[in-house]
Amino acid sequence: MTEFLSFLMNGVVLGLIFAVVALGFTLILGVMQVINFTHGILFALGAYFAFSMQKHVGFWLALILAPLLVGVVGWLLERLVIHRTYGGNPLFGLLLTFGLAMALEEVIRMVWGKAGYSVAAPRFAAGSLDLGFMIYSKYRLLLAALAILIILLVWLFLEKTPYGAIIKAGASDAEMVMALGKNLPRMRTFVFAIGSVLAGVAGVIAAPIWSVRPTIGTAILMPAFVIVVLGGIGSFWGSVLAGLIVGVSTSVSVMFWAQISDIIPYVIMTAVLLFRPRGLMGEKSVLEV
Amino acid sequence: MGRGNAWRKRLANPMWAVFLMFALFPYIPYIGRYISLGTEVVIWSLFALGFNILLGYTGLPSFGHGAFFGIGAYAAGIYFLRVSKGLWGPLFMSALIAGIAAALIGFLVAKKRGIYFALITIAVSQVFYFIAFRWDDLTGGETGLSGIDRMDLGIPGLLRIDLSPPLTYYYFVLAIFILCTLLIWRIVHSPFGRVLQAMRENELRASYLGYHTAAYKWAAFVVSGLFSGLAGGLYTLLINSAFAFVLDWTQSGNVVMMTLLGGGTVNFFGPVLGAAIFIVSRDLLSAYWESWMLLYGLIFVVVILFIPSGILGLIGGRKQTVLR
Amino acid sequence: MEKKGSTRISRRTFVKGAAAGVALLGSGAPPVIRRALAADPIYIGVVSPASGNYADHGMMERLGMQMAAEEFKDKGVLGRPVKLVVEDDETDPQVAARKARRLVEVEKIKYLIGGVSSSVAVSVGEVAQRYGALYIASNQNSDTLTAQYARRCVFMVPPDMAMALRTQAPYLLEKVGKRWYFFTHDYEWGWSGTKWARIILQKAGGTDLGESKIPLNTRDFSAFLLKARAAKPDALVITVGGVDLAALMEQMHEFGTYKETTLVMTLINLEDLWAVGPGKMEGIYWMEWYHEIEAPGVKEFVARYKKRWPGAPIPVPTANTLNGYIGVRELLRAVDRAGKDDVTAVIKALEGHTVRDSLKHDPIFIREWDHKFVWASYVVRSKKPDQMKDRADFAEVVRWAPGKDTVRTREENPVNLGPYPGQ
Amino acid sequence: MAILMTEGLTKNFGGLRAVDSLTLGIEEGKLTSVIGPNGAGKTTLFNLITGMIRPDAGRALFHGEDITHLPIHQIVRRGISRSFQILNLFNELTLFENVWLGVQAQQGHGRELLSPADALGSVEAETHRIIKEFGLAGKEEVPVKLLSYGDRRILEITISLTAKPSLLLLDEPTSGLVSEDRKRISEFLKKLSTRLTLLVVEHAMDVVLSISDHIVVMHQGRLLAQGTSEEIRANPRVQEAYLGGQYRLA
Amino acid sequence: MLVVEKMNTFYGDAHVLFDVSLEIREGEVVALLGRNGAGKTTTIRSIMGLTPPRTGRVIFKGENIATLPPYVIANRGVGFVPDNRRIFPTLTVRQNLELARKQGDGGKNGWTLEGIYEHFPALKEIEDRKGEVLSGGEQQMLTIARTLMGNPDLVLLDEPTEGLAPIMVMEVMKIIKELKEKGETILLVEQNSTLALGISQRAYILENGHVVYSGPAEDLIRNDEVKQKYLGI
């Protein structure tokens, strides 16, 4: 039982990281209808920026600065190329970002080298903590707390601020938002930057446990993608829920049959799609033609 | 005859030029020496042509077609190593098993369209990727399968051709490519093929004409899967091995890119041109620059932004319809 | 703790220099000799990862290869200069096969070397065999390359997993304990590590507490770590490599696993330790070679390396460097011995040959029936950060075993290499 | 005898009840028009009958057979065809190809994978015949997107007739047409109604009143009234409720 | 206030509007009539910049706005009430309204949230309800109120009575009349020409993308021939 609890706990922590990545992904997908293959690279950039910064500025400052820097990268990508695919066939966005992701991964290799690095967890969060019923890594608990905090902040932003209202409105009827005098291109750039920041922040907090490599971006992309489809495109809590489902199912299946643990998310996703094409909590499926 | 030639005009037929160019390839100075690269171009051309039945003719953006290529590759390898050493057996199985897989997956996706179709095909192809990696007893896992020989081509007692030299295998592949190209040409210009194009233009209207669109999409998926699988089988015989890496989603992206790059949405032979440019440029780039992936990715971006209808579309084809 | 700021700046210039060096060897020789070397060069095709999971390992092996090639700069081989032609295999067997075919088919290169991952080695070996070229697998450790995938045209430089465990396991039984739990990377190489460990454990009457098979590309090991901890083993025997290892070590440190049990790596490369950094993992490792061993010529080799590659990402040669160096050197020496540039003759010159200057404690014997390089390997214990004299000083050697005592015998591994090329 | 019956057909979109327990019988051989303001549920009714959407309640019977849950192509094969209010054509294909596809579907050649499509003589002949019949000859090779709006309107009807339906549903066949074209279409519909049953949604009252055998008035998803032109014209309920006292029927 | 000169608009390759010219003066209510598919909605979308005209000029307050993006046009003072309401379903009534508020006050009537609630008391009662659960009439009221929140100088009203129950039709017409009395400038697109002509000063009739009639509303009310020909009544 204790064993199961620890697997569950791990799944939850894993799922929370996934959820943060997926939230950014689904925000971009929901508002711009672009399947953003660069999202994994933005995650990796977050991790690399944090790795480079932490030595100089420490954990907390890097936690703030690195995602912002990723946001700037996202902003540039959107302004320079990605915005050109809006409104056209979604396949364009998909293929364009596919190519961008390839190029950017190479840029990471050129800048930081091919090898991986480990990223130190902050000293105060090193080691483990006795929770009574189990012993658990302090950093992971910190990570879970941070992830929950981020998710709540995003939620508050979307639900309680005027900007959030504009973004939500833009996701359901972009043209109308524009006709009411809102600068849609700027809003889209902003949303892309926010999505990038979320990818970046997930990269920062995940770096100490996964270490950084040029390929981590590709590795996180597919789970994010599965989560977004599973949870329902554009659905906030759908992404969080699906993130947890993917995290927990991956983790718990290790206990029973480790070999299938990385297939499980895909199986769940395929099954859900067969019976509920819009995903678990999708309200409107922007992907259905 | 007369009226239908609108269909024909649209595809002014460079077929014989293409065949001739491939036939003469080994005699082109310098690059002609690189027979197995040529073989690879022919194989990927076949794969892309098969894929284009879906993308170009039916308007279905499968983003997981690498799965069928990979399944075909493994089917040939496994059949050769486990069941029977032969030439035609493995090739037949590669098409058959990939066709069966396509029939099953086609069932899941036949009612879907657009990006949604792409999403599901990506997901399903990932499942095959993991199976290939995990089911070591069958697929050799990460190490893959090797030791798959090219058996002699021939009729016992009459004729024997040793296919192990690269040049003879090149012409063997080319012969199959020509046969399949004629077949695919035939299919896309058949009544069936026209229904596919009708669905690409307007699926709703096609069903209101009385076409069972889901069944047609399924059939297109299966036909496309058959050719992709056969290409995979030929590939296994080329490299004498089969690896799980062929099932990776980036491979699926590559075939989409080849098809678009050449202009598969506007011309029957777009995929062939795309495959040739794609493979040769990749080979050259990676030989001369360690960070070739950077350039490669940027080429994607440039193609999508500036020549979305592909090179043949640029030269002058019908305005592409699949992607906008 | 991480001090990489300075090395990273110089790294790019370094890479450029290395690439230029690889492209044209022999050009720096004095004019007289250069005239003597005017004949067609002897080309060696290097198929080695510059991208993908093992890119860092590939980089290190290429440095060694080039050092070996440079030894022949002045005198050449058979009076001909030596050139390395480098291709990136992307750690992908399919790409590797394509590159190898290109080298053999277009460039007409007869000798291939490289291969950090076992799948790449298998696929390049396949190409070499088909085209009658000679392939030296420089850095893959799987047992199968000299068993089911053994080919007449393929040689294997590094010790395999059987040798690893037969060197390491007795030490563990003696010094650590008999209750073991296994982490197995779920593919060929991982299985063979655990397989050999189990055989030895059983023979010694120890307790097998179970195994976690870890899928490739696992990012999160916490579940496995928790499962292992619950078994309370004396030793956690780990056969995990590549991308995943750094993450695993990181997480073992995070979960404090090393405090509760002795961590055992059945194979670790200095590149992996370097990536994780000091103090992250305490345990007992098997290493093919270590730059601090007291074998003849090692000090000189390390010094040469430092001089030749002052800006290298890792300041000392690793086992990958050594294997790359030995591979190219022995290949060229064999060509010289054969007296002609002919694959069959070179294969014959390698078969049954003994190499004295192996830079290990025993000479290398190249077995004629399975093409294995038989030489020593080492068991090391990690050093605590405060005991390290520099950042590369991760471990102290606690035991070594000669290759001939640990390698599989012909009875254990009966293979048939088939005919020589062209016969 | 009613060729088509709907029984309590109901469809909700979110909070909106688009079609509200509609029970209706369409007489065989007659031309029935459905009128009503925008949003009255006319197009939804068409979509329900032809299988494009599924009702939340009720059913539709065609020749006594329940067709409510049949897929579109099955319904078409049973003899119901339709045109769309918003043109629904194969825009990149030529006029000839558009009609050809319909004829081929009707003749059932679509499953032939390996025969050349150009060699289907009977399809080709029939296609030419139909194109001529509808006065579109000479424009065969023009891509549909380049045809004039009027021609496309006519093609929209033409192509829905290739299925040789016994019941044809026309959704605003004169929408967007100029007077001459509208006359052409009304005459054509009149002629057509001698061959098959027609169900027409139409806004142009002049057309409706001149061609209809029977008129159905819908409002807010419900059946408000039905009857002949005269009856509808005289119906005070229609005048009062649907027209709100402010509309005026000519 | 608004002058449209020889506007030509295309959907892809299809030419939809042909040399359309209109004029609306300050404080005027102008009706734009015509059959389904005549190009009325496209005209409004072209003025708004949602389907920008390929040629021609749209002069608003003396400046050509034909090439500007819609949000700039909106911020210059053009308000758009779409034909199918297009309430944001995931936002509450209040959020729908607040979203439309613009920086600065602009507009002579100075609509505020309080002013809107005073004018549309029904909306106040349902201010916390999400857009998706509103009835058709409530949605129509909200969409007009939402546009007013932007304090436009010119309101483009596209088929405000479409699909509404008769009682709601009357309600909406009452609102439009009140707006007219407050001096708002309105371009009203309506199917129901009787209703539209009842409150307009002038009217235009579109037929197949061409302006085929323009003149004072009273004239058109009496001109049965024109109405018969172009409006089918």
CSV table of C-alpha atoms in Angstrom, one decimal, chain A residues 61-272:
chain,number,residue,atom,x,y,z
A,61,LEU,CA,15.7,34.4,-9.6
A,62,ALA,CA,16.3,31.9,-12.4
A,63,LEU,CA,12.9,30.6,-11.9
A,64,ILE,CA,11.6,34.0,-12.8
A,65,LEU,CA,14.1,35.1,-15.4
A,66,ALA,CA,14.5,31.9,-17.4
A,67,PRO,CA,10.8,31.6,-18.3
A,68,LEU,CA,10.6,35.3,-19.2
A,69,LEU,CA,13.5,34.8,-21.5
A,70,VAL,CA,11.7,31.8,-23.1
A,71,GLY,CA,8.7,34.1,-23.4
A,72,VAL,CA,10.8,36.5,-25.4
A,73,VAL,CA,11.9,33.7,-27.7
A,74,GLY,CA,8.3,32.6,-28.1
A,75,TRP,CA,7.4,36.2,-28.8
A,76,LEU,CA,10.1,36.4,-31.5
A,77,LEU,CA,9.0,33.2,-33.1
A,78,GLU,CA,5.4,34.3,-33.3
A,79,ARG,CA,6.2,37.7,-34.6
A,80,LEU,CA,8.7,36.5,-37.2
A,81,VAL,CA,7.1,33.4,-38.7
A,82,ILE,CA,4.3,31.6,-36.8
A,83,HIS,CA,1.7,34.3,-37.1
A,84,ARG,CA,1.8,33.9,-40.8
A,85,THR,CA,0.1,30.6,-40.6
A,86,TYR,CA,-3.0,31.8,-38.7
A,87,GLY,CA,-6.3,31.4,-40.3
A,88,GLY,CA,-4.9,29.1,-43.0
A,89,ASN,CA,-5.0,25.4,-42.9
A,90,PRO,CA,-3.9,24.2,-39.5
A,91,LEU,CA,-1.5,21.8,-41.2
A,92,PHE,CA,0.7,24.8,-42.1
A,93,GLY,CA,1.2,25.7,-38.6
A,94,LEU,CA,2.0,22.1,-37.7
A,95,LEU,CA,4.6,21.7,-40.4
A,96,LEU,CA,6.1,25.1,-39.9
A,97,THR,CA,6.7,24.5,-36.2
A,98,PHE,CA,7.9,21.0,-36.9
A,99,GLY,CA,10.7,22.5,-39.0
A,100,LEU,CA,11.3,25.3,-36.5
A,101,ALA,CA,11.6,22.7,-33.7
A,102,MET,CA,14.3,20.8,-35.7
A,103,ALA,CA,16.3,24.0,-36.3
A,104,LEU,CA,16.0,25.2,-32.7
A,105,GLU,CA,17.1,21.8,-31.3
A,106,GLU,CA,20.2,22.2,-33.4
A,107,VAL,CA,20.7,25.7,-32.1
A,108,ILE,CA,20.7,24.3,-28.6
A,109,ARG,CA,23.4,21.9,-29.6
A,110,MET,CA,25.5,24.6,-31.1
A,111,VAL,CA,25.2,26.8,-28.0
A,112,TRP,CA,25.3,24.4,-25.2
A,113,GLY,CA,26.9,21.4,-26.8
A,114,LYS,CA,25.7,17.9,-27.4
A,115,ALA,CA,26.3,16.5,-24.0
A,116,GLY,CA,23.9,16.8,-21.2
A,117,TYR,CA,24.3,18.6,-17.9
A,118,SER,CA,22.9,18.1,-14.5
A,119,VAL,CA,21.1,21.0,-12.9
A,120,ALA,CA,21.4,21.3,-9.1
A,121,ALA,CA,18.3,21.4,-7.1
A,122,PRO,CA,18.4,24.4,-4.7
A,123,ARG,CA,20.3,23.4,-1.5
A,124,PHE,CA,17.3,23.9,0.8
A,125,ALA,CA,15.3,21.4,-1.2
A,126,ALA,CA,17.9,18.7,-1.5
A,127,GLY,CA,17.4,15.3,0.0
A,128,SER,CA,14.2,13.7,1.2
A,129,LEU,CA,11.6,14.4,3.8
A,130,ASP,CA,9.8,11.9,6.1
A,131,LEU,CA,6.1,12.4,5.6
A,132,GLY,CA,5.2,9.7,8.1
A,133,PHE,CA,3.7,7.3,5.7
A,134,MET,CA,6.5,7.5,3.2
A,135,ILE,CA,9.8,9.2,2.6
A,136,TYR,CA,9.7,11.6,-0.3
A,137,SER,CA,12.0,13.8,-2.2
A,138,LYS,CA,11.9,17.4,-0.9
A,139,TYR,CA,12.5,18.9,-4.3
A,140,ARG,CA,9.6,17.0,-5.8
A,141,LEU,CA,7.3,18.4,-3.1
A,142,LEU,CA,8.6,21.8,-3.8
A,143,LEU,CA,8.1,21.2,-7.5
A,144,ALA,CA,4.5,20.0,-6.9
A,145,ALA,CA,3.8,23.1,-4.9
A,146,LEU,CA,5.3,25.3,-7.6
A,147,ALA,CA,3.3,23.6,-10.3
A,148,ILE,CA,0.1,23.9,-8.4
A,149,LEU,CA,0.9,27.6,-7.8
A,150,ILE,CA,1.5,28.1,-11.5
A,151,ILE,CA,-1.7,26.4,-12.5
A,152,LEU,CA,-3.7,28.5,-10.0
A,153,LEU,CA,-2.0,31.7,-11.3
A,154,VAL,CA,-2.9,30.8,-14.8
A,155,TRP,CA,-6.4,30.0,-13.8
A,156,LEU,CA,-6.8,33.3,-11.9
A,157,PHE,CA,-5.3,35.1,-14.9
A,158,LEU,CA,-7.8,33.6,-17.3
A,159,GLU,CA,-10.8,33.8,-15.1
A,160,LYS,CA,-10.4,37.0,-13.1
A,161,THR,CA,-8.6,39.5,-15.3
A,162,PRO,CA,-9.8,41.4,-18.3
A,163,TYR,CA,-6.9,40.0,-20.3
A,164,GLY,CA,-8.1,36.5,-19.5
A,165,ALA,CA,-11.6,37.4,-20.6
A,166,ILE,CA,-10.2,38.7,-23.9
A,167,ILE,CA,-8.1,35.5,-24.4
A,168,LYS,CA,-11.1,33.3,-23.7
A,169,ALA,CA,-13.3,35.3,-26.0
A,170,GLY,CA,-10.6,35.2,-28.7
A,171,ALA,CA,-10.5,31.4,-28.4
A,172,SER,CA,-14.2,31.2,-29.2
A,173,ASP,CA,-14.6,34.0,-31.7
A,174,ALA,CA,-11.4,35.8,-32.7
A,175,GLU,CA,-13.1,37.9,-35.4
A,176,MET,CA,-15.7,39.3,-33.0
A,177,VAL,CA,-13.0,40.2,-30.5
A,178,MET,CA,-11.3,42.2,-33.2
A,179,ALA,CA,-14.6,43.8,-34.3
A,180,LEU,CA,-14.9,45.0,-30.7
A,181,GLY,CA,-11.7,46.9,-31.0
A,182,LYS,CA,-9.2,44.5,-29.5
A,183,ASN,CA,-5.8,44.3,-31.2
A,184,LEU,CA,-6.0,40.6,-32.0
A,185,PRO,CA,-2.6,40.2,-33.5
A,186,ARG,CA,-1.0,41.7,-30.4
A,187,MET,CA,-3.2,39.5,-28.2
A,188,ARG,CA,-2.2,36.4,-30.2
A,189,THR,CA,1.5,37.3,-29.8
A,190,PHE,CA,0.9,37.8,-26.1
A,191,VAL,CA,-0.8,34.4,-25.8
A,192,PHE,CA,2.0,32.8,-27.6
A,193,ALA,CA,4.4,34.4,-25.3
A,194,ILE,CA,2.4,33.3,-22.3
A,195,GLY,CA,2.3,29.7,-23.6
A,196,SER,CA,6.0,29.9,-24.1
A,197,VAL,CA,6.5,31.1,-20.6
A,198,LEU,CA,4.6,28.2,-19.3
A,199,ALA,CA,6.7,25.7,-21.3
A,200,GLY,CA,9.8,27.5,-20.0
A,201,VAL,CA,8.8,27.5,-16.4
A,202,ALA,CA,8.0,23.8,-16.6
A,203,GLY,CA,11.5,23.3,-18.1
A,204,VAL,CA,13.0,25.2,-15.3
A,205,ILE,CA,11.4,23.2,-12.5
A,206,ALA,CA,11.8,19.9,-14.2
A,207,ALA,CA,15.5,20.4,-15.0
A,208,PRO,CA,16.9,19.4,-11.6
A,209,ILE,CA,15.2,16.0,-11.8
A,210,TRP,CA,15.5,15.2,-15.5
A,211,SER,CA,18.8,17.0,-16.2
A,212,VAL,CA,19.2,18.9,-19.4
A,213,ARG,CA,19.9,17.4,-22.9
A,214,PRO,CA,19.1,18.7,-26.3
A,215,THR,CA,16.6,16.0,-26.7
A,216,ILE,CA,14.4,16.7,-23.7
A,217,GLY,CA,12.3,19.0,-25.8
A,218,THR,CA,11.3,16.2,-28.1
A,219,ALA,CA,10.7,13.9,-25.2
A,220,ILE,CA,8.2,16.2,-23.5
A,221,LEU,CA,6.4,17.1,-26.7
A,222,MET,CA,4.5,13.9,-27.2
A,223,PRO,CA,3.1,13.6,-23.7
A,224,ALA,CA,2.0,17.2,-23.9
A,225,PHE,CA,0.3,16.5,-27.1
A,226,VAL,CA,-1.4,13.4,-25.8
A,227,ILE,CA,-2.6,15.3,-22.7
A,228,VAL,CA,-4.0,18.2,-24.7
A,229,VAL,CA,-6.0,15.8,-27.0
A,230,LEU,CA,-7.0,13.6,-24.1
A,231,GLY,CA,-8.2,16.5,-21.9
A,232,GLY,CA,-10.0,18.3,-24.7
A,233,ILE,CA,-8.5,21.2,-26.8
A,234,GLY,CA,-8.7,24.5,-25.0
A,235,SER,CA,-10.1,23.1,-21.8
A,236,PHE,CA,-8.2,24.3,-18.8
A,237,TRP,CA,-9.2,21.7,-16.3
A,238,GLY,CA,-9.2,19.1,-19.0
A,239,SER,CA,-5.5,19.6,-19.5
A,240,VAL,CA,-4.8,19.5,-15.8
A,241,LEU,CA,-6.9,16.3,-15.4
A,242,ALA,CA,-5.4,14.6,-18.4
A,243,GLY,CA,-1.9,15.6,-17.2
A,244,LEU,CA,-2.6,13.8,-13.9
A,245,ILE,CA,-4.1,10.8,-15.7
A,246,VAL,CA,-1.0,10.5,-17.9
A,247,GLY,CA,1.4,11.0,-15.0
A,248,VAL,CA,-0.4,8.6,-12.7
A,249,SER,CA,-1.0,5.9,-15.3
A,250,THR,CA,2.6,6.0,-16.4
A,251,SER,CA,3.9,5.9,-12.9
A,252,VAL,CA,1.5,3.3,-11.6
A,253,SER,CA,1.8,1.0,-14.6
A,254,VAL,CA,5.6,0.7,-13.8
A,255,MET,CA,4.5,-1.1,-10.7
A,256,PHE,CA,2.7,-3.7,-12.6
A,257,TRP,CA,4.2,-3.9,-16.1
A,258,ALA,CA,6.9,-1.5,-16.7
A,259,GLN,CA,7.4,-2.3,-20.3
A,260,ILE,CA,4.0,-0.9,-21.3
A,261,SER,CA,4.3,2.3,-19.2
A,262,ASP,CA,5.1,4.5,-22.1
A,263,ILE,CA,2.4,3.1,-24.3
A,264,ILE,CA,-0.3,3.5,-21.8
A,265,PRO,CA,-0.9,7.2,-22.4
A,266,TYR,CA,-1.4,6.6,-26.1
A,267,VAL,CA,-3.8,3.7,-25.4
A,268,ILE,CA,-5.8,5.8,-23.1
A,269,MET,CA,-5.9,8.6,-25.6
A,270,THR,CA,-6.9,6.4,-28.5
A,271,ALA,CA,-9.7,4.8,-26.4
A,272,VAL,CA,-11.0,8.2,-25.2
